[in-house]
Amino acid sequence: MADIFSVEKSQLRRLMTLCRHLQPKTGTPMSQLMAKGKASRRTIYRDFVSLKEFGIKVELCQGGYYIRQSTAKCKQMFVDSLRKSLDKLIASCM
């Protein structure tokens, strides 16, 4: 899992925006993801890698890109990652 402390606030906001717009049945075209995330194609692809590190796999279908998780599940995965990172940080300080 990704270390959430290494993810900037703007990137985390963009990742959550992507999670909201990656439609599970129809897919979302790259052009729409770029517009919603206010980012370049290259940045969106980097964000796909970051999502994968959080355990959220982005898949491709005929209509575009999608994820199987709901937005609520994505949020929970981010929270779980943050909790694990905090636990590691606290353990290293003891």
CSV table of C-alpha atoms in Angstrom, one decimal:
chain,number,residue,atom,x,y,z
A,1,MET,CA,0.0,0.0,0.0
A,2,ALA,CA,1.1,3.6,-0.6
A,3,ASP,CA,2.4,5.8,2.1
A,4,ILE,CA,-0.3,8.4,2.3
A,5,PHE,CA,2.1,10.8,3.9
A,6,SER,CA,4.0,11.0,0.6
A,7,VAL,CA,0.8,12.0,-1.2
A,8,GLU,CA,0.2,15.7,-1.5
A,9,LYS,CA,-3.1,17.3,-0.6
A,10,SER,CA,-3.8,18.3,-4.2
A,11,GLN,CA,-3.0,14.8,-5.5
A,12,LEU,CA,-5.2,13.2,-2.8
A,13,ARG,CA,-8.1,15.5,-3.9
A,14,ARG,CA,-7.5,14.5,-7.5
A,15,LEU,CA,-7.4,10.8,-6.6
A,16,MET,CA,-10.8,11.2,-4.9
A,17,THR,CA,-12.2,13.1,-7.9
A,18,LEU,CA,-11.0,10.2,-10.1
A,19,CYS,CA,-12.7,7.7,-7.8
A,20,ARG,CA,-16.0,9.6,-8.1
A,21,HIS,CA,-15.8,9.8,-11.9
A,22,LEU,CA,-14.5,6.4,-12.8
A,23,GLN,CA,-17.9,4.9,-13.7
A,24,PRO,CA,-18.1,1.1,-13.0
A,25,LYS,CA,-20.4,0.1,-15.9
A,26,THR,CA,-19.9,2.5,-18.7
A,27,GLY,CA,-16.4,3.7,-18.2
A,28,THR,CA,-15.2,7.3,-18.4
A,29,PRO,CA,-13.1,8.6,-21.3
A,30,MET,CA,-9.6,10.0,-20.7
A,31,SER,CA,-10.6,13.4,-21.9
A,32,GLN,CA,-13.4,13.7,-19.3
A,33,LEU,CA,-11.0,12.5,-16.5
A,34,MET,CA,-8.4,15.1,-17.6
A,35,ALA,CA,-11.1,17.8,-17.5
A,36,LYS,CA,-12.5,16.7,-14.1
A,37,GLY,CA,-9.1,16.3,-12.5
A,38,LYS,CA,-7.7,19.5,-14.2
A,39,ALA,CA,-4.6,17.5,-15.1
A,40,SER,CA,-2.7,16.2,-18.1
A,41,ARG,CA,-3.0,12.7,-19.6
A,42,ARG,CA,0.4,11.9,-18.1
A,43,THR,CA,-0.7,13.0,-14.6
A,44,ILE,CA,-3.9,11.0,-14.8
A,45,TYR,CA,-1.8,7.9,-15.7
A,46,ARG,CA,0.5,8.6,-12.7
A,47,ASP,CA,-2.7,8.9,-10.6
A,48,PHE,CA,-3.8,5.5,-11.8
A,49,VAL,CA,-0.5,4.1,-10.5
A,50,SER,CA,-1.1,5.8,-7.2
A,51,LEU,CA,-4.6,4.4,-7.0
A,52,LYS,CA,-3.2,0.9,-7.6
A,53,GLU,CA,-0.8,1.4,-4.7
A,54,PHE,CA,-3.8,2.1,-2.5
A,55,GLY,CA,-5.4,-1.1,-3.7
A,56,ILE,CA,-7.7,0.5,-6.3
A,57,LYS,CA,-7.3,-1.0,-9.7
A,58,VAL,CA,-8.3,1.1,-12.7
A,59,GLU,CA,-9.5,-1.0,-15.6
A,60,LEU,CA,-10.2,-0.2,-19.3
A,61,CYS,CA,-13.5,-1.0,-21.1
A,62,GLN,CA,-14.9,0.2,-24.4
A,63,GLY,CA,-16.3,3.4,-22.9
A,64,GLY,CA,-13.2,4.4,-21.0
A,65,TYR,CA,-11.7,3.7,-17.6
A,66,TYR,CA,-13.5,2.4,-14.5
A,67,ILE,CA,-13.0,1.0,-11.1
A,68,ARG,CA,-15.0,-1.7,-9.3
A,69,GLN,CA,-15.0,0.0,-5.9
A,70,SER,CA,-17.6,2.6,-4.9
A,71,THR,CA,-16.5,6.1,-3.8
A,72,ALA,CA,-17.2,5.1,-0.2
A,73,LYS,CA,-15.0,2.0,-0.5
A,74,CYS,CA,-12.2,4.2,-2.1
A,75,LYS,CA,-12.5,6.6,0.9
A,76,GLN,CA,-12.2,3.7,3.3
A,77,MET,CA,-9.1,2.4,1.5
A,78,PHE,CA,-7.5,5.8,1.9
A,79,VAL,CA,-8.4,5.9,5.6
A,80,ASP,CA,-7.1,2.4,6.1
A,81,SER,CA,-3.8,3.4,4.4
A,82,LEU,CA,-3.5,6.5,6.6
A,83,ARG,CA,-4.2,4.4,9.7
A,84,LYS,CA,-1.5,1.9,8.8
A,85,SER,CA,1.0,4.7,8.0
A,86,LEU,CA,0.3,6.4,11.4
A,87,ASP,CA,0.7,3.1,13.2
A,88,LYS,CA,4.1,2.6,11.6
A,89,LEU,CA,5.1,6.1,12.4
A,90,ILE,CA,4.1,5.7,16.1
A,91,ALA,CA,5.8,2.4,16.4
A,92,SER,CA,9.0,3.8,15.0
A,93,CYS,CA,9.0,6.5,17.7
A,94,MET,CA,8.7,4.1,20.6
